[in-house]
XYZ file of N, CA, C and O in Angstrom:
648
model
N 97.735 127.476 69.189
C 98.179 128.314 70.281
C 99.664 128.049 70.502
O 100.096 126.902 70.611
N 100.331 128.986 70.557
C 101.340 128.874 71.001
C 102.106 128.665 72.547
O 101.943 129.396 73.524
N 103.097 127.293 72.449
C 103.578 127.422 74.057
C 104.407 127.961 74.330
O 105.260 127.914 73.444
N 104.677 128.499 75.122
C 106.082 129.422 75.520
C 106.473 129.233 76.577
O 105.936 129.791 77.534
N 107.746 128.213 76.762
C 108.427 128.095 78.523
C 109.584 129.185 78.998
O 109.993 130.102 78.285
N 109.947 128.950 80.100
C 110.811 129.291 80.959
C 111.753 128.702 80.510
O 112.578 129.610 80.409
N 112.456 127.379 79.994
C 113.366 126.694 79.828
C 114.856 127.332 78.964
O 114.855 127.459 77.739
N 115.500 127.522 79.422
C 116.726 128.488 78.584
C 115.951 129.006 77.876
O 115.586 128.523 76.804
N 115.499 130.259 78.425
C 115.235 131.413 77.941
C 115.267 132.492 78.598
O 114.428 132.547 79.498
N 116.241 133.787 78.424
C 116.925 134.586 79.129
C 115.442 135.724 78.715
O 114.853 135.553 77.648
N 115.014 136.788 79.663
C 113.776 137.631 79.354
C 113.790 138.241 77.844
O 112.704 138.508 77.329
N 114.865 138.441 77.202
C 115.425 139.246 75.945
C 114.730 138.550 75.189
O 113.863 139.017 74.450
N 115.135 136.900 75.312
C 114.687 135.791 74.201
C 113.176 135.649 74.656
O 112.315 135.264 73.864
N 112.988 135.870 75.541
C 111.343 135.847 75.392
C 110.668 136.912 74.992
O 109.509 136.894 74.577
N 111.506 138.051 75.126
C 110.662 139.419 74.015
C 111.182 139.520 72.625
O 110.730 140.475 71.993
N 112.064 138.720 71.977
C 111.895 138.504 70.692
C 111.082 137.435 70.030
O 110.910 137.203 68.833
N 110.667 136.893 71.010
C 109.611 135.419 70.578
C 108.286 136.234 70.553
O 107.617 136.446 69.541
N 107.998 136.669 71.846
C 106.991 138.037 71.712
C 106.412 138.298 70.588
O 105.358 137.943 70.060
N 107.645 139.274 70.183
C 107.231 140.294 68.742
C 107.322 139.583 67.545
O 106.677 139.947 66.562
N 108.366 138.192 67.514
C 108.156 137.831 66.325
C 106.378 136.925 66.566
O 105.888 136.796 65.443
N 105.663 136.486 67.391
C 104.495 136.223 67.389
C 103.677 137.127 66.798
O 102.937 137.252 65.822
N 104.149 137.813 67.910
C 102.715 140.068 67.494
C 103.210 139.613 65.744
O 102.330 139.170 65.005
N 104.353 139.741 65.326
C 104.384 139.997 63.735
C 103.224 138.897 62.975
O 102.227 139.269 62.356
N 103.676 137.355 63.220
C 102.654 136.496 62.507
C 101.339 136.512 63.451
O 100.866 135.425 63.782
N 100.911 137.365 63.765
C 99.106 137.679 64.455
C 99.083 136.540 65.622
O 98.023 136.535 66.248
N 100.022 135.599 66.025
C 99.338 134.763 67.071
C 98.908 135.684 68.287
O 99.333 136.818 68.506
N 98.284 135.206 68.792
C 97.134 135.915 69.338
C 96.899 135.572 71.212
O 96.476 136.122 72.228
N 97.670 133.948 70.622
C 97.192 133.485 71.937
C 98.471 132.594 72.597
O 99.358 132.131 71.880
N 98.440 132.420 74.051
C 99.747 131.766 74.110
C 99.734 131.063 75.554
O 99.364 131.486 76.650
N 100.344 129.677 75.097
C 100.510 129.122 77.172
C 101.682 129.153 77.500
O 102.706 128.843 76.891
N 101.492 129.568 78.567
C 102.671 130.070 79.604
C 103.294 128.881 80.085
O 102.450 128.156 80.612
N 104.178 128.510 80.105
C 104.865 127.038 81.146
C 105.716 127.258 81.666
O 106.568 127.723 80.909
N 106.079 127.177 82.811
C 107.799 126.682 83.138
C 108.065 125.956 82.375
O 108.777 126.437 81.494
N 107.794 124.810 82.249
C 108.438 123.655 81.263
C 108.810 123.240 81.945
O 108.907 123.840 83.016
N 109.321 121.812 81.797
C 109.788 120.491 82.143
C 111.626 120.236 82.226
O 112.140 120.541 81.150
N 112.284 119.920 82.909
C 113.381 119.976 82.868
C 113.925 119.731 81.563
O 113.293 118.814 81.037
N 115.001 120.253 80.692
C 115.418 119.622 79.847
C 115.988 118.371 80.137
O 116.450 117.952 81.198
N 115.851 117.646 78.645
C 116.622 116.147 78.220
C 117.935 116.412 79.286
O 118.649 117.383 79.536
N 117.814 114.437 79.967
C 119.360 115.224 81.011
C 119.409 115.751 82.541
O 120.199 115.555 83.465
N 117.873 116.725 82.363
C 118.380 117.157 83.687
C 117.446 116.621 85.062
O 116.361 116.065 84.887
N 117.881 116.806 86.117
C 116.510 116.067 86.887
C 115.736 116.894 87.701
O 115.138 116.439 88.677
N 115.682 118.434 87.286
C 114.825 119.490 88.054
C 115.343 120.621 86.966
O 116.362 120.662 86.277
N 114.126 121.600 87.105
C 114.485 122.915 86.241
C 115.242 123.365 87.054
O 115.328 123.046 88.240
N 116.199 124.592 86.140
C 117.078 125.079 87.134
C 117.099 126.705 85.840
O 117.314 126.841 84.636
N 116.734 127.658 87.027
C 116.688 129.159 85.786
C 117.753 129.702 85.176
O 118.808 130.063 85.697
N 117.223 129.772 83.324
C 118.597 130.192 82.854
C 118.747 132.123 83.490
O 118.009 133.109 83.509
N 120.131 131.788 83.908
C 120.468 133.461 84.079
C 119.858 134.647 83.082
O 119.762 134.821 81.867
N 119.494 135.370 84.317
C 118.208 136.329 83.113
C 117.299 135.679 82.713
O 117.035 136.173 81.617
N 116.483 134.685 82.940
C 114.933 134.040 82.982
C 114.463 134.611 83.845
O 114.754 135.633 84.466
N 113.196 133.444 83.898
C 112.513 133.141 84.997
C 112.184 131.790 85.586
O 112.009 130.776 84.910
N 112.080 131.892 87.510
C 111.892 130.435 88.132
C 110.829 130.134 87.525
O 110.830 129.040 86.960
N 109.756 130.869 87.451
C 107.843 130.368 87.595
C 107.189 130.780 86.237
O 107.739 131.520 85.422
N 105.956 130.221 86.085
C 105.155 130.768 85.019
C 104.674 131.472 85.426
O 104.149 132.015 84.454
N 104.362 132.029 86.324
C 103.374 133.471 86.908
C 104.331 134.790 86.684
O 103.859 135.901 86.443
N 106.029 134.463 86.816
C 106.792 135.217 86.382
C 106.646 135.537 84.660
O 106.278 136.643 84.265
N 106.950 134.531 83.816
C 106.706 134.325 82.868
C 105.046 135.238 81.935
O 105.121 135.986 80.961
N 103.833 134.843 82.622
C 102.590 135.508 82.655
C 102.676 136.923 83.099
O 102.126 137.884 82.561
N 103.183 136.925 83.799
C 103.390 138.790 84.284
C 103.744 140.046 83.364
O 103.259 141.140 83.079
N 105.389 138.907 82.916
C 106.193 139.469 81.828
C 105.072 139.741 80.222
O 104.982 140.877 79.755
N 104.345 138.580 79.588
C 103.650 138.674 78.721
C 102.845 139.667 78.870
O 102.678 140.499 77.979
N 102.230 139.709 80.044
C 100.895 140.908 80.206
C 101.216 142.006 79.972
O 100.470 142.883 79.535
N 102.672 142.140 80.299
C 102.403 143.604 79.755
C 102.673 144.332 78.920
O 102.630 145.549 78.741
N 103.173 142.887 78.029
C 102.708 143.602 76.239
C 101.135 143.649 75.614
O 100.684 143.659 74.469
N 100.604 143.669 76.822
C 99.020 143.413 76.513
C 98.693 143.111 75.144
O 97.901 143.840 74.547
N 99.139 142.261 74.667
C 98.783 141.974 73.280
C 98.376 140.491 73.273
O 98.145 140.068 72.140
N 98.279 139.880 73.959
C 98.341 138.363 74.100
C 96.716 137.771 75.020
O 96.394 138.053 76.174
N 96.074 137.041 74.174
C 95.597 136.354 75.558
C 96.468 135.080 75.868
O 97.043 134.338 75.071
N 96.397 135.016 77.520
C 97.233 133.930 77.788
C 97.286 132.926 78.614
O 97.412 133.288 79.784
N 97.233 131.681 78.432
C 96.631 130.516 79.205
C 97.696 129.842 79.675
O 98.650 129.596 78.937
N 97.646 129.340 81.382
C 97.916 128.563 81.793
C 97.709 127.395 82.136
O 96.525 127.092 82.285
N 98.943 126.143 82.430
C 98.453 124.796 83.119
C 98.182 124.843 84.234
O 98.558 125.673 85.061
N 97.282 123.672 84.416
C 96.723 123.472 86.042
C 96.749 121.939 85.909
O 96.752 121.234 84.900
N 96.771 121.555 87.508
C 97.052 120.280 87.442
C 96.093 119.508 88.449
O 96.202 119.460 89.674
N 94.871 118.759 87.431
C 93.714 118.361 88.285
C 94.136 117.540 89.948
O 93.726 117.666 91.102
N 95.264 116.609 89.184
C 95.884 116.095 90.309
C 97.230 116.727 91.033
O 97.807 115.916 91.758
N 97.600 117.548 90.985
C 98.381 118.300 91.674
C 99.458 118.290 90.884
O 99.401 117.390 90.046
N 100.299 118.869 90.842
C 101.832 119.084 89.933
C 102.933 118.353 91.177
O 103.108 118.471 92.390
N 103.662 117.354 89.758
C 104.258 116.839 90.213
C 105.680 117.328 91.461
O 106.576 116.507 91.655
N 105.689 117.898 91.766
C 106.594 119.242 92.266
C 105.971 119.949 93.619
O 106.573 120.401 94.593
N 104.735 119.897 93.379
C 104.258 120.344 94.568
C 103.866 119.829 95.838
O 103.170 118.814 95.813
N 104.192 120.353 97.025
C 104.043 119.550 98.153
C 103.060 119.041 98.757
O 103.109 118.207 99.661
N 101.601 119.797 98.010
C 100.434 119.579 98.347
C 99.464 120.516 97.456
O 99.564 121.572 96.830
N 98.451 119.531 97.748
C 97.384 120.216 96.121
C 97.171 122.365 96.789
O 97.372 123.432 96.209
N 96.837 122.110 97.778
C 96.531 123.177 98.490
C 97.760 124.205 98.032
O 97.359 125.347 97.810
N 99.229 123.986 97.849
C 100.104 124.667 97.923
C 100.481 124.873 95.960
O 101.142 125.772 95.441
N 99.763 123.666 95.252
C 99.667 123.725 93.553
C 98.957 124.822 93.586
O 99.378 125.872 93.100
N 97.499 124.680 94.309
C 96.716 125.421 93.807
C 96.888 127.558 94.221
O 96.183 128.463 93.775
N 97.813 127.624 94.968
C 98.465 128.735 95.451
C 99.341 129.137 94.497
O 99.520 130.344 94.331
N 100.023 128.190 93.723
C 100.867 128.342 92.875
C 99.798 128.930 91.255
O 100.295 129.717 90.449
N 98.271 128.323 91.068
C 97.883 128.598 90.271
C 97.361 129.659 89.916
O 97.173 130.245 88.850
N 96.943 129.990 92.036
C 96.039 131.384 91.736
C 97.408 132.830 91.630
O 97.140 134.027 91.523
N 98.766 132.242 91.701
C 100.047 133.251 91.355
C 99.472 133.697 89.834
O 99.000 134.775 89.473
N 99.680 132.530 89.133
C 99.936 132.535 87.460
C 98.663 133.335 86.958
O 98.686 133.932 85.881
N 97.387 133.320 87.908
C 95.839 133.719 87.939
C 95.799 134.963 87.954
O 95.296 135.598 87.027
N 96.621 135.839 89.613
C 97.295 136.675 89.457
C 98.013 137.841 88.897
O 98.133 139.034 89.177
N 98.496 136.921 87.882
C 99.764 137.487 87.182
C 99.060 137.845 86.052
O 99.776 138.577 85.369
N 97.672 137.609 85.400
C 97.613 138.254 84.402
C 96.651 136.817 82.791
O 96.301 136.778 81.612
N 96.721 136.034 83.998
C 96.266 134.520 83.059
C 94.673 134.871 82.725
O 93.731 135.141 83.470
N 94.793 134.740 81.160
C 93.469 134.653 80.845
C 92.255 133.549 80.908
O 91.064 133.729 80.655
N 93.027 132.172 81.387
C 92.311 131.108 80.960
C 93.026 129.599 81.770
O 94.233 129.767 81.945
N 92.676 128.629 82.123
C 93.586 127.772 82.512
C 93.128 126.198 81.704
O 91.946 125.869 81.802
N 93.957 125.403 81.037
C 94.453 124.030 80.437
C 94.870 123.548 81.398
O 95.813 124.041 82.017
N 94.202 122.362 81.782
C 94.328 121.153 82.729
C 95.178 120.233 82.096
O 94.960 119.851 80.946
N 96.050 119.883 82.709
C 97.148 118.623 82.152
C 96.379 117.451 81.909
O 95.265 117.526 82.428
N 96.599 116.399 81.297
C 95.450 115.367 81.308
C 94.886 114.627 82.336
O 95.772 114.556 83.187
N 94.512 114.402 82.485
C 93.607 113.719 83.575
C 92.534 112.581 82.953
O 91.855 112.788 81.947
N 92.510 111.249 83.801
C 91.234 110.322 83.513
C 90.646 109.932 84.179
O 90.135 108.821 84.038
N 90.420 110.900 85.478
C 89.226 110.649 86.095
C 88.353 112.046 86.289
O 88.819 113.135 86.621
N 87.278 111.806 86.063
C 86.382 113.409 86.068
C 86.276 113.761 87.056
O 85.780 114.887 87.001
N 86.509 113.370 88.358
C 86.308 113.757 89.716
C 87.298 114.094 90.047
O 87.435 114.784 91.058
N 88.173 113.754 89.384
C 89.623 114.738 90.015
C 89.534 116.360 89.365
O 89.994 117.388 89.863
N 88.733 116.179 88.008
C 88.740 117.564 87.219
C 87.350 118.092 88.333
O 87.832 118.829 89.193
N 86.469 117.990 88.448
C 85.462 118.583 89.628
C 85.918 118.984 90.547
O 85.492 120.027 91.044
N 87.063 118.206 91.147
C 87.132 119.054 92.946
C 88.109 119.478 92.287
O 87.576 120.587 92.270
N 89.381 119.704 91.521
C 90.124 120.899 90.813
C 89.426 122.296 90.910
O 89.486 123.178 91.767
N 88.735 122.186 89.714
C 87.368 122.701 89.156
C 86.970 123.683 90.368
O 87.004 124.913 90.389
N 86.552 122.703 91.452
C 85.790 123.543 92.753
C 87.146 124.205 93.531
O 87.102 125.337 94.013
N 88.108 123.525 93.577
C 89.160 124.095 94.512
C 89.426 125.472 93.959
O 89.863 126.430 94.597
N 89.166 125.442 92.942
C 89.838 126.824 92.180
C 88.777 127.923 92.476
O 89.014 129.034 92.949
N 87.714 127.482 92.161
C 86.479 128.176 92.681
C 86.768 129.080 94.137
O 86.708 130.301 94.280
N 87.132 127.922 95.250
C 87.111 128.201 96.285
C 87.847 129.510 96.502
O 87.403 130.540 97.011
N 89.242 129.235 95.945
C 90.641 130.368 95.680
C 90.356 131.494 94.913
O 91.226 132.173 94.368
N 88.780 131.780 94.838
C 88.764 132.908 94.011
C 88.881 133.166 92.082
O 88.464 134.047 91.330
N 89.547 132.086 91.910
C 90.043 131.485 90.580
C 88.550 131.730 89.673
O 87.735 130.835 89.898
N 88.138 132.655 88.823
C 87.002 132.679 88.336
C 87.283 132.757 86.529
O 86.444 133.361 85.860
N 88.070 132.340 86.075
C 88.772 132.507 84.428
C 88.074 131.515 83.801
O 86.995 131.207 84.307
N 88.392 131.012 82.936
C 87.705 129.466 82.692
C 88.652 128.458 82.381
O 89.647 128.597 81.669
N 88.148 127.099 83.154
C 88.964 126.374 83.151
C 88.828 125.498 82.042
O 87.668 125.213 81.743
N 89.921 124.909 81.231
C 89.334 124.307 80.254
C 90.469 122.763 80.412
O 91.698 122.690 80.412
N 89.354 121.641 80.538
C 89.740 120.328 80.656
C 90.598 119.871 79.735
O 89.892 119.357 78.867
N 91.666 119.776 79.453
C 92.924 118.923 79.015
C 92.577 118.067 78.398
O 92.008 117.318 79.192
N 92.533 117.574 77.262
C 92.128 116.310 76.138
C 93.417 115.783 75.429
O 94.101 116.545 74.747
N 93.747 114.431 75.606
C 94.774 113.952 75.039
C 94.638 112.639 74.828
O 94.665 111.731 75.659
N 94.468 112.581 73.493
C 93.590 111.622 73.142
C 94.791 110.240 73.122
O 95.859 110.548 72.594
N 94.676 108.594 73.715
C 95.878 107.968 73.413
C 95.447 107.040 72.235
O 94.521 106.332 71.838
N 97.422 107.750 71.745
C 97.266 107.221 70.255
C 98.761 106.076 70.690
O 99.120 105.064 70.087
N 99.287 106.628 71.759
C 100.577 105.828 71.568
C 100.514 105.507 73.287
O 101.006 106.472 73.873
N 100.084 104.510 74.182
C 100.405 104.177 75.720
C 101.376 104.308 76.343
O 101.340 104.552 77.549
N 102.873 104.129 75.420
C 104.203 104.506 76.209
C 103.967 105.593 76.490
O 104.007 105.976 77.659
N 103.587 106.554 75.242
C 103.674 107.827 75.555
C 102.962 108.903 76.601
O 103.242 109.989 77.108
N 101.787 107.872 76.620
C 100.599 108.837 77.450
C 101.548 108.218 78.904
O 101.698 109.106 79.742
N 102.078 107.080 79.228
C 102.568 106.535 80.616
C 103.944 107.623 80.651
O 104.224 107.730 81.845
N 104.654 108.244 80.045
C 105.631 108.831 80.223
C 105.039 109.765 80.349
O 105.298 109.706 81.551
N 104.180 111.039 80.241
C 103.632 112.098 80.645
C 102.899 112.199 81.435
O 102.574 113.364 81.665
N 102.374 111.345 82.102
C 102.126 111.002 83.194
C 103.166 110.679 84.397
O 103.013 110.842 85.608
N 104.127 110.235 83.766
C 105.650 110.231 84.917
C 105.562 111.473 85.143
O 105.378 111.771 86.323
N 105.661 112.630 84.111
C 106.251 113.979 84.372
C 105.015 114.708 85.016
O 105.234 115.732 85.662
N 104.147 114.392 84.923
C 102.828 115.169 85.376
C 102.047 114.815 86.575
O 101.119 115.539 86.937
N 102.375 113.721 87.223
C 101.883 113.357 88.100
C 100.351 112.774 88.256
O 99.729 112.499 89.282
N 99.960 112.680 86.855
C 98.265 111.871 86.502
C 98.704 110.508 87.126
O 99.806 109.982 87.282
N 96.931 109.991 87.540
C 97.054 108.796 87.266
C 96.224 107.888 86.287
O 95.079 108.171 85.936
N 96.918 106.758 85.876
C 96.220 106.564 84.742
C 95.309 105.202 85.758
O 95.850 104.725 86.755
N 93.731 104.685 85.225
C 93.067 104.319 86.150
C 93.220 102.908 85.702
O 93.062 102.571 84.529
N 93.543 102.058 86.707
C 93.700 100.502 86.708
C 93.186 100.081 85.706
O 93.911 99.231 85.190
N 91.844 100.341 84.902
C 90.999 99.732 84.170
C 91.641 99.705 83.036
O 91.899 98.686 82.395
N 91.945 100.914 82.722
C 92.486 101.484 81.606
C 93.880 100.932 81.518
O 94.109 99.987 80.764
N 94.686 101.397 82.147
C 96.198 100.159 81.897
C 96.139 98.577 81.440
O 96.860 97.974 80.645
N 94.830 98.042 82.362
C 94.481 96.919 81.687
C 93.950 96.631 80.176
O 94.104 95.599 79.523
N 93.479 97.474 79.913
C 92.824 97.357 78.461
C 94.076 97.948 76.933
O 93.979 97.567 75.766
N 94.895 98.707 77.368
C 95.989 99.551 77.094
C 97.194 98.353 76.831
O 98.163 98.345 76.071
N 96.810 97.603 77.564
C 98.446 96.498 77.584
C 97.837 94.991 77.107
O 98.503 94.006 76.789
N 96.483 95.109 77.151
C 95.881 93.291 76.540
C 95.780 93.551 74.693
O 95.432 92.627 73.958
C-alpha cells in the first residue's frame, strides 16, 4: 500500500503522484499528514498543500480511483488535546471519504477496545484495522513511540533492555 503525506507537497505534486500510481495499478493508499520533517519541531503547510489528512482524503476521493486508509491513534495523537478531540479529528478524515482506518502501534489491547468502541460511538463504522509492528530493533520502536504518543508497557521495556 502506498503512503502518501501532506509533507512538502504542493496539491499539483499530489496529483502527479496520483496518476503516476492509477498508471502502475496501485490501488490502495494511506493518507497522512506526516510527521514533521528531519529538523523541524511541528508540521508547518507547504504553500499550495494541505494542513490535515482529511484535506488530503477529500482531495484523493475524488479521483475515485483509490481505496483509502487512514491512521488512528489507539492512544490519542500526539498533537491532540484530548482523545475526544483525536477522535473528531478521525471522524473528519472518516468524513472525507476514508475507506478503512490503521491504528498506529499500540501494546496494550485495551487501549485498541475503547479506541475501537470510541469510534463506534462517533458513528465511525469502516473497519478498523489494528497496527502490527513487530520489534526487531527497541531504539527504534522507543523513537516512534516519541512521535506517536504509544506507550510502551513497563514489562516490556524491562525485557527489551535485560
Amino acid at each position: 500500500m502506498a503512503h502518501l503525506t501532506c509533507v512538502q507537497s504542493t496539491k499539483d505534486d499530489i496529483a502527479r503522484i496520483l496518476d503516476l500510481f492509477k498508471d502502475e495499478n496501485i490501488e490502495n493508499i494511506l493518507a497522512l499528514r506526516g510527521d514533521p520533517p528531519v529538523g523541524a519541531e511541528k508540521f508547518i503547510r507547504t504553500e499550495g498543500g494541505f494542513d490535515y489528512a482529511n484535506e488530503l482524503v477529500s482531495f484523493i476521493r475524488r479521483t475515485n480511483h483509490f481505496s483509502i486508509g487512514v491512521a488512528g491513534y489507539p492512544e490519542g495523537h500526539i498533537e491532540a488535546p484530548s482523545l475526544d478531540a483525536d477522535m473528531l479529528n478521525l471522524k473528519r478524515k472518516v468524513d472525507a471519504g476514508a475507506d478503512f482506518i490503521t491504528t498506529q502501534l499500540f501494546f496494550n489491547n485495551e487501549a485498541f477496545y475503547r479506541f475501537r468502541d470510541r469510534a463506534w460511538t462517533m458513528g465511525i463504522k469502516i473497519p478498523i484495522l489494528p497496527g502490527v509492528f513487530p520489534i526487531l530493533n527497541y531504539k527504534q520502536v522507543q523513537r516512534i513511540v516519541c512521535l506517536c504518543g504509544a506507550t510502551i508497557p513497563s514489562a516490556l521495556g524491562k525485557r527489551s533492555t535485560s
